Every structure is written in structure tokens, then in C-alpha cells.
Short mmCIF file of C-alpha atoms in Angstrom, two decimals:
data_model
loop_
_atom_site.label_atom_id
_atom_site.label_comp_id
_atom_site.label_asym_id
_atom_site.label_seq_id
_atom_site.Cartn_x
_atom_site.Cartn_y
_atom_site.Cartn_z
CA MET A 250 -26.41 109.18 -20.19
CA CYS A 251 -29.90 108.04 -19.21
CA PRO A 252 -32.72 107.97 -21.79
CA GLY A 253 -34.74 111.17 -21.61
CA LEU A 254 -31.73 113.45 -21.20
CA THR A 255 -30.59 113.06 -24.78
CA SER A 256 -32.56 115.97 -26.25
CA GLU A 257 -30.73 119.22 -26.94
CA GLY A 258 -32.81 121.18 -24.41
CA ALA A 259 -32.57 118.64 -21.56
CA ARG A 260 -30.88 119.81 -18.37
CA MET A 261 -30.58 119.23 -14.64
CA ASP A 262 -30.10 122.45 -12.74
CA GLU A 263 -29.10 121.06 -9.34
CA GLU A 264 -26.84 118.37 -7.90
CA LEU A 265 -29.14 115.95 -6.03
CA PRO A 266 -28.44 112.68 -4.20
CA SER A 267 -30.38 109.47 -4.86
CA GLY A 268 -33.65 109.26 -2.93
CA THR A 269 -34.64 112.88 -3.65
CA ILE A 270 -38.23 113.74 -4.61
CA VAL A 271 -38.22 115.58 -7.96
CA GLY A 272 -40.61 117.09 -10.50
CA VAL A 273 -40.32 116.13 -14.17
CA PHE A 274 -40.99 119.02 -16.56
CA ALA A 275 -41.21 119.23 -20.36
CA GLU A 276 -40.18 122.10 -22.63
CA GLY A 277 -43.00 124.57 -23.11
CA LYS A 278 -45.09 123.24 -20.19
CA GLU A 279 -45.87 125.25 -17.07
CA HIS A 280 -46.57 122.39 -14.65
CA ALA A 281 -44.76 119.16 -13.82
CA LEU A 282 -45.69 116.11 -15.89
CA ALA A 283 -44.68 113.76 -13.08
CA ILE A 284 -43.35 113.65 -9.55
CA GLY A 285 -40.79 110.97 -8.76
CA LEU A 286 -38.01 109.69 -6.53
CA THR A 287 -34.46 109.55 -7.90
CA LYS A 288 -32.81 106.11 -7.89
CA MET A 289 -29.44 107.63 -8.89
CA SER A 290 -27.74 110.92 -8.08
CA THR A 291 -27.93 113.58 -10.79
CA GLY A 292 -24.15 113.28 -11.18
CA ASP A 293 -24.53 109.57 -12.02
CA ILE A 294 -27.41 110.24 -14.44
CA VAL A 295 -25.63 112.92 -16.49
CA ILE A 296 -22.32 111.01 -16.84
#
């Protein structure tokens, strides 16, 4: 598992390939904290 997805409330709601533009959100926040580009697929990150 990648650092940052170790908290109890962390989740990824969709299966995305590497190279996808994503928003990074935090619990209790309305807007994205960051916008980024995935280097790994979500399947690879969660494993």
C-alpha cells in the first residue's frame, strides 16, 4: 500500500489507469487539496 492510503477513512472510488489526472481530497474538506497525475494505476496503489 502506498503512503497516504493507510488511514482508516482513505479510499479510492474508481479504477483508473496510470497517467490519469486526479484530485486529492482530505476528510472534512469541500475542495481538492491538490491536482495530480497518477504514476501507477489505482489497482497497483491499493495492493
